[in-house]
CSV table of C-alpha atoms in Angstrom, one decimal:
chain,number,residue,atom,x,y,z
Q,1,MET,CA,0.0,0.0,0.0
Q,2,MET,CA,1.5,3.3,-1.0
Q,3,ARG,CA,2.2,5.8,1.7
Q,4,LEU,CA,2.2,9.6,1.6
Q,5,ALA,CA,6.0,9.5,2.2
Q,6,ASP,CA,6.4,7.5,-1.0
Q,7,VAL,CA,5.0,10.3,-3.2
Q,8,GLY,CA,8.2,12.2,-4.1
Q,9,ASP,CA,6.5,15.2,-5.7
Q,10,TYR,CA,4.4,15.7,-2.6
Q,11,ARG,CA,7.5,15.6,-0.4
Q,12,LYS,CA,8.9,18.5,-2.5
Q,13,PHE,CA,5.6,20.3,-2.3
Q,14,TRP,CA,5.4,19.9,1.5
Q,15,THR,CA,9.0,20.9,2.0
Q,16,ALA,CA,8.6,24.0,-0.1
Q,17,SER,CA,5.4,25.0,1.7
Q,18,THR,CA,7.0,24.5,5.1
Q,19,THR,CA,10.0,26.5,4.2
Q,20,SER,CA,8.1,29.5,2.9
Q,21,ILE,CA,5.5,29.6,5.7
Q,22,PHE,CA,8.3,30.1,8.3
Q,23,GLY,CA,9.7,32.9,6.2
Q,24,THR,CA,6.3,34.5,5.9
Q,25,TYR,CA,6.1,34.8,9.7
Q,26,ILE,CA,9.4,36.5,9.7
Q,27,THR,CA,8.3,39.1,7.2
Q,28,SER,CA,4.9,39.7,8.9
Q,29,LEU,CA,6.7,40.8,12.0
Q,30,ALA,CA,9.7,42.5,10.3
Q,31,LEU,CA,7.4,44.7,8.1
Q,32,GLN,CA,5.5,46.0,11.2
Q,33,VAL,CA,8.8,46.7,13.1
Q,34,LEU,CA,10.2,48.4,10.1
Q,35,ALA,CA,7.1,50.6,9.8
Q,36,ALA,CA,6.7,51.4,13.5
Q,37,VAL,CA,10.3,51.8,14.5
Q,38,THR,CA,12.2,53.0,11.4
Q,39,LEU,CA,9.4,54.8,9.6
Q,40,HIS,CA,7.6,56.0,12.7
Q,41,ALA,CA,4.2,54.8,11.6
Q,42,THR,CA,1.0,55.6,13.6
Q,43,ALA,CA,-1.4,52.9,14.6
Q,44,THR,CA,-3.7,53.8,11.7
Q,45,GLU,CA,-0.8,53.6,9.3
Q,46,LEU,CA,0.1,50.2,10.7
Q,47,GLY,CA,-3.5,49.2,10.1
Q,48,LEU,CA,-3.3,50.3,6.5
Q,49,LEU,CA,-0.1,48.3,6.1
Q,50,ASN,CA,-1.7,45.1,7.4
Q,51,ALA,CA,-4.9,45.7,5.4
Q,52,ALA,CA,-2.8,46.1,2.2
Q,53,ARG,CA,-1.7,42.4,2.5
Q,54,TRP,CA,-5.3,41.1,2.4
Q,55,LEU,CA,-6.9,43.6,0.0
Q,56,PRO,CA,-6.0,41.8,-3.2
Q,57,TYR,CA,-7.8,38.7,-1.9
Q,58,LEU,CA,-11.0,40.7,-1.8
Q,59,LEU,CA,-10.6,42.6,-5.0
Q,60,LEU,CA,-9.0,40.0,-7.3
Q,61,GLY,CA,-9.6,36.6,-5.7
Q,62,LEU,CA,-12.5,35.5,-7.9
Q,63,PHE,CA,-10.7,36.6,-11.1
Q,64,VAL,CA,-7.5,34.9,-10.1
Q,65,GLY,CA,-9.4,31.7,-9.6
Q,66,VAL,CA,-10.4,31.8,-13.3
Q,67,LEU,CA,-6.8,32.2,-14.4
Q,68,VAL,CA,-5.7,29.3,-12.2
Q,69,ASP,CA,-8.2,27.1,-13.9
Q,70,ARG,CA,-7.2,28.2,-17.4
Q,71,TYR,CA,-3.4,27.7,-17.0
Q,72,ARG,CA,-1.0,25.3,-15.4
Q,73,SER,CA,-0.5,25.7,-11.6
Q,74,LYS,CA,3.2,24.8,-11.3
Q,75,PRO,CA,4.5,27.8,-13.4
Q,76,MET,CA,2.3,30.1,-11.3
Q,77,LEU,CA,3.6,28.7,-8.0
Q,78,VAL,CA,7.3,28.9,-9.1
Q,79,GLY,CA,6.8,32.4,-10.6
Q,80,ALA,CA,5.0,33.7,-7.5
Q,81,ASP,CA,7.8,32.4,-5.3
Q,82,LEU,CA,10.6,33.8,-7.3
Q,83,ALA,CA,8.8,37.2,-7.7
Q,84,ARG,CA,8.2,37.4,-4.0
Q,85,ALA,CA,11.9,36.7,-3.3
Q,86,ALA,CA,12.9,39.5,-5.7
Q,87,LEU,CA,10.3,41.9,-4.2
Q,88,LEU,CA,11.5,41.3,-0.7
Q,89,CYS,CA,15.1,41.8,-1.7
Q,90,ALA,CA,14.2,45.3,-2.9
Q,91,ILE,CA,13.0,46.4,0.5
Q,92,PRO,CA,16.3,46.4,2.4
Q,93,LEU,CA,18.0,47.8,-0.7
Q,94,LEU,CA,15.6,50.8,-0.7
Q,95,HIS,CA,16.1,51.2,3.0
Q,96,ALA,CA,19.9,51.2,2.6
Q,97,THR,CA,19.6,54.0,0.0
Q,98,GLY,CA,17.1,56.0,2.0
Q,99,LEU,CA,14.3,55.6,-0.5
Q,100,LEU,CA,12.0,53.6,1.6
Q,101,THR,CA,8.9,55.5,2.8
Q,102,LEU,CA,5.7,54.3,4.4
Q,103,PRO,CA,3.6,54.6,1.2
Q,104,VAL,CA,6.3,52.6,-0.7
Q,105,LEU,CA,6.2,49.9,2.0
Q,106,ILE,CA,2.4,49.8,1.9
Q,107,ALA,CA,2.6,49.4,-1.9
Q,108,PHE,CA,5.2,46.6,-1.5
Q,109,ALA,CA,2.8,44.9,1.0
Q,110,ALA,CA,-0.1,45.1,-1.6
Q,111,LEU,CA,2.1,43.6,-4.3
Q,112,LEU,CA,3.2,40.9,-2.0
Q,113,GLY,CA,-0.5,40.2,-1.3
Q,114,VAL,CA,-1.2,39.9,-5.1
Q,115,LEU,CA,1.6,37.4,-5.5
Q,116,SER,CA,0.5,35.4,-2.4
Q,117,LEU,CA,-3.0,35.3,-3.8
Q,118,PHE,CA,-1.8,33.7,-7.0
Q,119,PHE,CA,0.3,31.3,-5.1
Q,120,ASP,CA,-2.4,30.3,-2.6
Q,121,ALA,CA,-5.0,29.8,-5.4
Q,122,ALA,CA,-2.6,27.7,-7.5
Q,123,ASP,CA,-1.4,25.8,-4.4
Q,124,GLN,CA,-4.8,24.5,-3.5
Q,125,ALA,CA,-5.6,23.5,-7.1
Q,126,PHE,CA,-2.2,21.7,-7.5
Q,127,LEU,CA,-2.4,19.5,-4.5
Q,128,PRO,CA,-5.1,17.1,-5.8
Q,129,ARG,CA,-2.9,16.5,-8.9
Q,130,LEU,CA,0.0,15.3,-6.7
Q,131,VAL,CA,-1.7,12.6,-4.6
Q,132,PRO,CA,-4.5,10.1,-5.0
Q,133,VAL,CA,-7.9,11.1,-3.7
Q,134,GLU,CA,-7.6,8.7,-0.8
Q,135,MET,CA,-4.5,10.5,0.4
Q,136,LEU,CA,-5.9,14.1,0.3
Q,137,THR,CA,-6.9,14.2,4.0
Q,138,SER,CA,-3.4,13.0,5.1
Q,139,ALA,CA,-1.7,15.4,2.6
Q,140,ASN,CA,-3.7,18.4,3.9
Q,141,ALA,CA,-3.2,17.4,7.5
Q,142,ARG,CA,0.6,17.3,7.0
Q,143,LEU,CA,0.5,20.8,5.6
Q,144,GLU,CA,-1.7,22.0,8.5
Q,145,GLN,CA,0.8,20.6,11.0
Q,146,SER,CA,3.6,22.5,9.4
Q,147,HIS,CA,1.6,25.7,9.6
Q,148,ALA,CA,0.8,25.0,13.2
Q,149,VAL,CA,4.5,24.5,14.1
Q,150,ALA,CA,5.3,27.7,12.1
Q,151,GLN,CA,2.5,29.5,14.0
Q,152,THR,CA,4.0,28.5,17.3
Q,153,THR,CA,7.7,29.0,16.7
Q,154,GLY,CA,7.7,31.4,13.7
Q,155,PRO,CA,7.1,34.6,15.7
Q,156,LEU,CA,9.8,33.6,18.2
Q,157,LEU,CA,12.3,33.1,15.3
Q,158,ALA,CA,11.2,36.3,13.7
Q,159,ALA,CA,11.6,38.3,16.9
Q,160,ALA,CA,15.1,36.8,17.5
Q,161,LEU,CA,16.2,37.6,13.9
Q,162,VAL,CA,14.8,41.2,14.0
Q,163,LYS,CA,16.6,41.8,17.3
Q,164,ALA,CA,19.9,40.2,16.1
Q,165,ILE,CA,20.2,41.6,12.5
Q,166,GLY,CA,17.4,44.2,12.2
Q,167,ALA,CA,14.1,44.2,10.4
Q,168,PRO,CA,15.5,45.0,6.9
Q,169,LEU,CA,18.0,42.1,6.9
Q,170,ALA,CA,15.5,39.8,8.5
Q,171,ILE,CA,13.2,40.3,5.4
Q,172,LEU,CA,16.1,38.8,3.3
Q,173,VAL,CA,15.6,35.5,5.2
Q,174,ASP,CA,12.1,35.3,4.0
Q,175,ALA,CA,13.3,36.2,0.4
Q,176,LEU,CA,15.7,33.2,0.8
Q,177,SER,CA,12.8,30.9,1.9
Q,178,TYR,CA,10.8,31.9,-1.2
Q,179,LEU,CA,13.8,31.2,-3.4
Q,180,ILE,CA,14.3,27.7,-1.9
Q,181,SER,CA,10.5,27.0,-2.2
Q,182,GLY,CA,10.5,28.1,-5.9
Q,183,VAL,CA,13.5,25.8,-6.7
Q,184,LEU,CA,11.8,22.8,-4.9
Q,185,LEU,CA,8.5,23.4,-6.8
Q,186,ALA,CA,10.3,23.7,-10.1
Q,187,ARG,CA,11.7,20.1,-9.6
Q,188,ILE,CA,8.2,18.6,-9.3
Q,189,ARG,CA,7.6,16.3,-12.3
Q,190,THR,CA,3.8,15.9,-12.2
Q,191,ARG,CA,2.4,16.8,-15.6
Q,192,GLU,CA,-0.4,19.3,-16.1
Q,193,HIS,CA,-2.4,20.5,-19.0
Q,194,ALA,CA,-3.8,24.0,-19.6
Q,195,ALA,CA,-7.5,24.3,-20.4
Q,196,PRO,CA,-7.9,24.0,-24.2
Q,197,LEU,CA,-8.6,27.3,-25.9
Q,198,ALA,CA,-11.8,26.0,-27.4
Q,199,THR,CA,-13.3,25.5,-23.9
Q,200,ARG,CA,-12.5,29.0,-22.6
Q,201,ARG,CA,-15.3,31.6,-22.4
Q,202,SER,CA,-15.4,35.1,-21.1
Q,203,VAL,CA,-13.9,35.7,-17.6
Q,204,LEU,CA,-17.2,36.7,-16.2
Q,205,THR,CA,-18.9,33.6,-17.5
Q,206,GLU,CA,-16.2,31.3,-16.0
Q,207,LEU,CA,-16.3,33.3,-12.8
Q,208,ARG,CA,-20.1,32.7,-12.5
Q,209,GLU,CA,-19.6,29.0,-13.2
Q,210,GLY,CA,-17.2,28.6,-10.3
Q,211,THR,CA,-19.5,30.6,-7.9
Q,212,ALA,CA,-22.5,28.6,-9.0
Q,213,TRP,CA,-20.7,25.3,-8.4
Q,214,VAL,CA,-20.1,26.4,-4.8
Q,215,TYR,CA,-23.4,27.9,-3.9
Q,216,ARG,CA,-25.7,25.5,-5.7
Q,217,HIS,CA,-24.0,22.4,-4.5
Q,218,ARG,CA,-26.0,20.6,-1.8
Q,219,MET,CA,-22.8,19.9,0.2
Q,220,LEU,CA,-20.5,22.8,-0.6
Q,221,ALA,CA,-23.1,25.5,-0.3
Q,222,PRO,CA,-23.8,25.0,3.5
Q,223,GLN,CA,-20.2,24.2,4.1
Q,224,ALA,CA,-19.2,27.6,2.4
Q,225,LEU,CA,-21.9,29.6,4.2
Q,226,ALA,CA,-21.1,28.1,7.6
Q,227,GLY,CA,-17.4,28.8,6.8
Q,228,HIS,CA,-18.0,32.5,6.1
Q,229,LEU,CA,-19.9,32.8,9.4
Q,230,TRP,CA,-17.2,30.9,11.2
Q,231,TRP,CA,-14.5,33.3,9.9
Q,232,LEU,CA,-16.6,36.3,10.9
Q,233,ALA,CA,-17.0,35.0,14.4
Q,234,HIS,CA,-13.4,33.8,14.8
Q,235,SER,CA,-12.0,37.1,13.6
Q,236,MET,CA,-14.0,38.8,16.3
Q,237,LEU,CA,-12.7,36.4,19.0
Q,238,SER,CA,-9.1,36.5,17.9
Q,239,THR,CA,-9.1,40.3,17.8
Q,240,ILE,CA,-10.6,40.7,21.2
Q,241,LEU,CA,-8.6,37.9,22.9
Q,242,VAL,CA,-5.2,39.6,22.8
Q,243,VAL,CA,-6.5,42.8,24.3
Q,244,TYR,CA,-8.7,41.0,26.9
Q,245,VAL,CA,-5.7,38.8,28.0
Q,246,LEU,CA,-3.3,41.8,28.4
Q,247,ARG,CA,-5.8,44.2,30.0
Q,248,ALA,CA,-5.5,45.0,33.7
Q,249,PRO,CA,-7.5,42.6,36.0
Q,250,ASP,CA,-10.4,45.1,36.5
Q,251,ASP,CA,-11.0,44.9,32.7
Q,252,GLY,CA,-9.4,41.7,31.5
Q,253,LEU,CA,-7.2,38.8,32.7
Q,254,GLY,CA,-4.1,40.9,33.6
Q,255,LEU,CA,-1.6,38.5,32.0
Q,256,ASP,CA,1.7,39.5,30.3
Q,257,GLU,CA,3.1,39.0,26.9
Q,258,VAL,CA,5.1,35.9,27.9
Q,259,GLN,CA,1.9,34.2,29.1
Q,260,LEU,CA,0.1,35.2,25.9
Q,261,GLY,CA,3.0,33.6,24.0
Q,262,ILE,CA,2.5,30.4,26.1
Q,263,THR,CA,-1.2,30.5,25.0
Q,264,TYR,CA,-0.1,30.6,21.3
Q,265,ALA,CA,2.3,27.7,21.9
Q,266,CYS,CA,-0.6,25.7,23.4
Q,267,ALA,CA,-2.7,26.5,20.3
Q,268,GLY,CA,0.1,25.3,18.0
Q,269,ALA,CA,0.6,22.1,19.9
Q,270,GLY,CA,-3.2,21.4,19.7
Q,271,ALA,CA,-3.2,21.9,15.9
Q,272,VAL,CA,-0.3,19.5,15.5
Q,273,LEU,CA,-2.2,16.9,17.6
Q,274,GLY,CA,-5.4,17.4,15.8
Q,275,GLY,CA,-3.7,17.1,12.4
Q,276,ALA,CA,-2.2,13.8,13.4
Q,277,LEU,CA,-5.6,12.4,14.1
Q,278,ALA,CA,-7.5,14.0,11.2
Q,279,ASN,CA,-7.0,11.2,8.7
Q,280,ARG,CA,-8.0,8.5,11.2
Q,281,SER,CA,-11.1,10.4,12.2
Q,282,GLY,CA,-12.1,10.9,8.6
Q,283,GLN,CA,-11.7,7.2,7.7
Q,284,ARG,CA,-13.5,6.0,10.8
Q,285,PHE,CA,-16.4,8.5,11.1
Q,286,GLY,CA,-16.4,10.1,7.7
Q,287,ALA,CA,-15.3,13.6,6.6
Q,288,GLY,CA,-18.7,15.2,7.0
Q,289,ARG,CA,-19.3,13.8,10.5
Q,290,THR,CA,-15.9,14.9,11.6
Q,291,VAL,CA,-16.4,18.4,10.3
Q,292,VAL,CA,-19.8,18.8,11.9
Q,293,THR,CA,-18.9,17.3,15.2
Q,294,THR,CA,-15.8,19.4,15.6
Q,295,ARG,CA,-17.7,22.5,14.6
Q,296,LEU,CA,-20.3,21.8,17.2
Q,297,LEU,CA,-17.6,21.3,19.9
Q,298,MET,CA,-15.6,24.4,19.0
Q,299,PRO,CA,-17.6,27.0,21.0
Q,300,LEU,CA,-17.0,24.9,24.2
Q,301,PRO,CA,-13.3,25.8,24.7
Q,302,TRP,CA,-14.1,29.5,24.1
Q,303,LEU,CA,-16.7,29.4,26.8
Q,304,LEU,CA,-13.9,29.0,29.4
Q,305,ILE,CA,-12.5,32.4,28.6
Q,306,PRO,CA,-15.4,34.8,29.5
Q,307,LEU,CA,-16.2,32.6,32.4
Q,308,THR,CA,-12.7,33.0,33.8
Q,309,GLY,CA,-11.7,36.0,35.9
Q,310,PRO,CA,-8.3,37.2,36.9
Q,311,SER,CA,-6.6,34.5,39.0
Q,312,PRO,CA,-3.4,32.5,39.2
Q,313,LEU,CA,-5.2,29.7,37.2
Q,314,ALA,CA,-6.1,32.1,34.4
Q,315,ILE,CA,-3.1,31.1,32.2
Q,316,VAL,CA,-3.9,27.4,32.8
Q,317,VAL,CA,-7.5,27.9,31.7
Q,318,LEU,CA,-6.5,30.0,28.7
Q,319,GLY,CA,-3.9,27.6,27.6
Q,320,THR,CA,-6.3,24.6,27.9
Q,321,SER,CA,-9.0,26.5,26.0
Q,322,GLN,CA,-6.7,27.2,23.1
Q,323,LEU,CA,-5.2,23.7,23.1
Q,324,LEU,CA,-8.6,22.1,22.9
Q,325,PHE,CA,-9.9,24.6,20.3
Q,326,TRP,CA,-6.9,24.0,18.0
Q,327,VAL,CA,-7.1,20.2,18.4
Q,328,LEU,CA,-10.6,20.5,16.9
Q,329,MET,CA,-9.3,22.9,14.2
Q,330,GLY,CA,-6.6,20.4,13.3
Q,331,LEU,CA,-9.2,17.6,13.0
Q,332,GLU,CA,-11.6,19.6,11.0
Q,333,GLY,CA,-9.5,21.6,8.5
Q,334,PRO,CA,-7.9,18.7,6.6
Q,335,ASN,CA,-11.2,16.8,6.3
Q,336,GLU,CA,-13.1,19.8,5.0
Q,337,MET,CA,-10.4,20.7,2.5
Q,338,ALA,CA,-9.9,17.1,1.3
Q,339,TYR,CA,-13.6,16.7,0.7
Q,340,ARG,CA,-13.9,20.0,-1.2
Q,341,GLN,CA,-10.8,19.1,-3.4
Q,342,ALA,CA,-12.1,15.5,-4.0
Q,343,ILE,CA,-15.6,16.5,-5.2
Q,344,THR,CA,-14.5,19.5,-7.3
Q,345,PRO,CA,-13.7,18.8,-11.0
Q,346,GLU,CA,-10.1,19.6,-11.9
Q,347,ARG,CA,-11.3,22.4,-14.3
Q,348,LEU,CA,-13.0,24.2,-11.4
Q,349,GLN,CA,-10.4,23.8,-8.6
Q,350,GLY,CA,-9.0,27.3,-8.8
Q,351,ARG,CA,-12.4,29.1,-9.0
Q,352,VAL,CA,-14.0,27.0,-6.2
Q,353,ASN,CA,-11.1,27.5,-3.8
Q,354,THR,CA,-10.6,31.2,-4.4
Q,355,THR,CA,-14.3,31.9,-4.2
Q,356,ILE,CA,-14.5,30.4,-0.7
Q,357,ARG,CA,-11.1,31.8,0.4
Q,358,SER,CA,-11.9,35.3,-0.9
Q,359,LEU,CA,-15.2,35.6,1.0
Q,360,ASN,CA,-13.6,34.1,4.1
Q,361,ARG,CA,-11.0,36.9,3.9
Q,362,GLY,CA,-13.8,39.4,3.5
Q,363,ALA,CA,-15.4,38.0,6.7
Q,364,ILE,CA,-12.1,38.7,8.5
Q,365,VAL,CA,-12.0,42.3,7.3
Q,366,VAL,CA,-15.6,42.8,8.5
Q,367,GLY,CA,-15.5,40.7,11.7
Q,368,ALA,CA,-12.3,42.1,13.3
Q,369,PRO,CA,-13.5,45.8,13.5
Q,370,ILE,CA,-17.0,44.7,14.6
Q,371,GLY,CA,-15.5,42.8,17.5
Q,372,GLY,CA,-13.5,45.9,18.5
Q,373,LEU,CA,-16.6,48.1,18.2
Q,374,ILE,CA,-18.7,45.8,20.4
Q,375,ALA,CA,-15.8,45.5,22.9
Q,376,ASP,CA,-15.5,49.3,23.2
Q,377,ALA,CA,-19.2,49.8,23.5
Q,378,ALA,CA,-20.3,47.0,25.7
Q,379,GLY,CA,-17.1,45.4,27.2
Q,380,TYR,CA,-14.8,42.5,26.3
Q,381,ARG,CA,-16.9,39.8,27.8
Q,382,VAL,CA,-19.9,40.8,25.9
Q,383,SER,CA,-18.0,40.9,22.6
Q,384,LEU,CA,-16.6,37.4,23.4
Q,385,TRP,CA,-20.1,36.1,24.0
Q,386,VAL,CA,-21.2,37.6,20.6
Q,387,GLY,CA,-18.2,35.8,18.9
Q,388,ILE,CA,-19.1,32.5,20.6
Q,389,ALA,CA,-22.7,32.9,19.5
Q,390,GLY,CA,-21.4,33.2,15.9
Q,391,LEU,CA,-19.5,29.9,16.3
Q,392,ILE,CA,-22.7,28.3,17.5
Q,393,ALA,CA,-24.6,29.6,14.5
Q,394,SER,CA,-22.0,28.3,12.1
Q,395,ALA,CA,-22.2,24.9,13.7
Q,396,ALA,CA,-26.0,24.9,13.6
Q,397,VAL,CA,-25.9,25.7,9.8
Q,398,LEU,CA,-23.7,22.6,9.2
Q,399,ALA,CA,-25.6,20.3,11.6
Q,400,ALA,CA,-28.9,21.1,9.8
Q,401,SER,CA,-27.4,20.3,6.4
Q,402,PRO,CA,-26.5,17.1,4.5
Q,403,VAL,CA,-22.8,17.8,5.2
Q,404,ARG,CA,-22.9,15.4,8.1
Q,405,HIS,CA,-23.3,12.5,5.6
Q,406,ALA,CA,-20.3,13.6,3.4
Q,407,THR,CA,-17.5,11.1,2.8
Q,408,ILE,CA,-14.4,11.4,0.6
Q,409,PRO,CA,-15.5,9.8,-2.7
Q,410,THR,CA,-13.6,7.4,-4.8
Q,411,SER,CA,-13.1,7.9,-8.5
Q,412,ALA,CA,-16.1,5.7,-9.2
Q,413,THR,CA,-18.5,7.9,-7.1
Q,414,LEU,CA,-17.3,11.4,-8.1
Q,415,ASP,CA,-19.9,11.7,-10.8
Q,416,ALA,CA,-22.7,11.3,-8.2
Q,417,GLN,CA,-21.6,14.4,-6.3
Q,418,ALA,CA,-23.1,17.1,-8.6
Q,419,PRO,CA,-24.6,20.4,-7.9
Q,420,THR,CA,-28.4,20.5,-7.7
């Protein structure tokens, strides 16, 4: 029986992804330090810098999905990686020559977002071509585990690099990671074919086709709608959590930055553990039942936070909450992604994935400020309860849908999974 480790092209793909994601965490911190310390950016300007990174997903995501379905994914992946490496090399060069300003840095962040959008869209479309459908859950779980480790240790590595060599030079480390990733991806031998010219229609027609596949599909439609609601609620919770944890005891938990870092470490450990169990859960209970059950359980760890007041045990409760939540995330994510990739025709992979991803990113842009506004108007605990209510609503949408019966199809049953 073939194992995931036996798929040489997937090994290159996974190594490339792991290398670049660590570099991304370095740049995320280094850009903010460069803006705040060197360029003396205000809080509003930092917000613009961070928003510039995600704006391309909202503006261009659906159109990029059409392009990914028209052309081969591998050249896009390699080209995006090499272009990101070159773009990041320009930032320390401009800084050294005194030409780096905040508007220029924001423009670079937006360009980096465009390239990352192309990479992410092609990345999700390319994976189903590298491994058999039966291995998609394991393949996605392995990638999720890498991201979890990067999420846990990446910020620490970034902080150490920024402190040791400065933010501009730290950005060069990310440039190197993209270069390594591009070289590894270029060595993948899996053959692809661009969509024949005769099958191409107008961009808007193809865009509508991809959107219709998602929102008319009896399984994908509730999954996508529940996902948008989940991202809205989670962006509220994750925005409020940092401030609530660090606020003084009369208004929050009164913990410090080190204890907050411990919380993130617990979250990363939970994601790794959940990812390790994802394939086994999908095989035993089915992908749909795993997704629905974990989504139903996700509000429970968050309930511990508003119910906990300042005390010596607050860090224990907080760490346990995030550990359990991210175990559920690690179980759910690979099964949800594998099911979506398995039932989506190859010609629609780019459009389907970018449709869902783009609207999820839109939910983040809306949810984060809403969470902050509710917190300022009614208090942190109230805003946490509202976010938890959103998670419950997302779970209810899934539980009431046919998604609970979804299983990863084999090649023989793919034709039966059609939009209605």
